[in-house]
Amino acid sequence: MKKIECFKIIGISTETTNENGKSAKDLGKLWGRFYSENIRLILKFTVQNLNTE
């Protein structure tokens, strides 16, 4: 087994299921949130701040 250094994972998430096409709707909403709330920039600045700690 290969050891790796610790790392952090950041982002947004959702819970969904493949039943009745729900995942397509849920993921569409998630992407909508990603763009409407400017999550990309929030994550970018969060990563920059983590790298300066």
mmCIF file of C-alpha atoms in Angstrom:
data_model
loop_
_atom_site.group_PDB
_atom_site.id
_atom_site.type_symbol
_atom_site.label_atom_id
_atom_site.label_comp_id
_atom_site.label_asym_id
_atom_site.label_seq_id
_atom_site.Cartn_x
_atom_site.Cartn_y
_atom_site.Cartn_z
ATOM 1 C CA MET A 1 0.000 0.000 0.000
ATOM 2 C CA LYS A 2 1.309 3.434 -0.958
ATOM 3 C CA LYS A 3 1.094 6.210 1.639
ATOM 4 C CA ILE A 4 0.014 9.665 0.543
ATOM 5 C CA GLU A 5 0.163 12.979 2.334
ATOM 6 C CA CYS A 6 -2.967 14.376 3.954
ATOM 7 C CA PHE A 7 -5.060 16.660 1.799
ATOM 8 C CA LYS A 8 -8.333 18.549 1.999
ATOM 9 C CA ILE A 9 -11.296 18.302 -0.330
ATOM 10 C CA ILE A 10 -13.597 21.295 -0.584
ATOM 11 C CA GLY A 11 -16.685 21.961 -2.630
ATOM 12 C CA ILE A 12 -20.441 21.709 -2.672
ATOM 13 C CA SER A 13 -22.462 18.531 -2.646
ATOM 14 C CA THR A 14 -25.916 17.060 -3.021
ATOM 15 C CA GLU A 15 -27.619 13.751 -2.356
ATOM 16 C CA THR A 16 -29.562 12.133 -5.161
ATOM 17 C CA THR A 17 -30.743 8.870 -6.692
ATOM 18 C CA ASN A 18 -30.959 7.501 -10.223
ATOM 19 C CA GLU A 19 -34.649 6.713 -9.765
ATOM 20 C CA ASN A 20 -37.116 8.577 -11.986
ATOM 21 C CA GLY A 21 -34.431 10.814 -13.510
ATOM 22 C CA LYS A 22 -33.942 12.564 -10.173
ATOM 23 C CA SER A 23 -30.160 12.710 -10.492
ATOM 24 C CA ALA A 24 -30.330 14.769 -13.705
ATOM 25 C CA LYS A 25 -32.596 17.298 -11.982
ATOM 26 C CA ASP A 26 -30.548 17.400 -8.783
ATOM 27 C CA LEU A 27 -27.236 17.794 -10.594
ATOM 28 C CA GLY A 28 -28.706 20.498 -12.806
ATOM 29 C CA LYS A 29 -29.712 22.381 -9.659
ATOM 30 C CA LEU A 30 -26.255 21.858 -8.195
ATOM 31 C CA TRP A 31 -24.572 23.323 -11.291
ATOM 32 C CA GLY A 32 -27.050 26.193 -11.230
ATOM 33 C CA ARG A 33 -26.073 26.923 -7.659
ATOM 34 C CA PHE A 34 -22.380 26.631 -8.561
ATOM 35 C CA TYR A 35 -22.724 29.411 -11.133
ATOM 36 C CA SER A 36 -25.365 31.618 -9.483
ATOM 37 C CA GLU A 37 -23.548 31.747 -6.123
ATOM 38 C CA ASN A 38 -20.110 32.146 -7.755
ATOM 39 C CA ILE A 39 -18.870 29.028 -5.953
ATOM 40 C CA ARG A 40 -15.863 28.817 -8.298
ATOM 41 C CA LEU A 41 -14.444 32.067 -6.921
ATOM 42 C CA ILE A 42 -15.272 31.148 -3.335
ATOM 43 C CA LEU A 43 -13.384 27.874 -3.751
ATOM 44 C CA LYS A 44 -10.477 29.626 -5.466
ATOM 45 C CA PHE A 45 -10.039 32.068 -2.569
ATOM 46 C CA THR A 46 -10.500 29.301 -0.015
ATOM 47 C CA VAL A 47 -7.707 27.282 -1.619
ATOM 48 C CA GLN A 48 -5.472 30.353 -1.748
ATOM 49 C CA ASN A 49 -6.082 30.949 1.968
ATOM 50 C CA LEU A 50 -5.365 27.283 2.800
ATOM 51 C CA ASN A 51 -2.074 27.507 0.935
ATOM 52 C CA THR A 52 -0.961 30.514 2.978
ATOM 53 C CA GLU A 53 -1.610 28.915 6.377
#
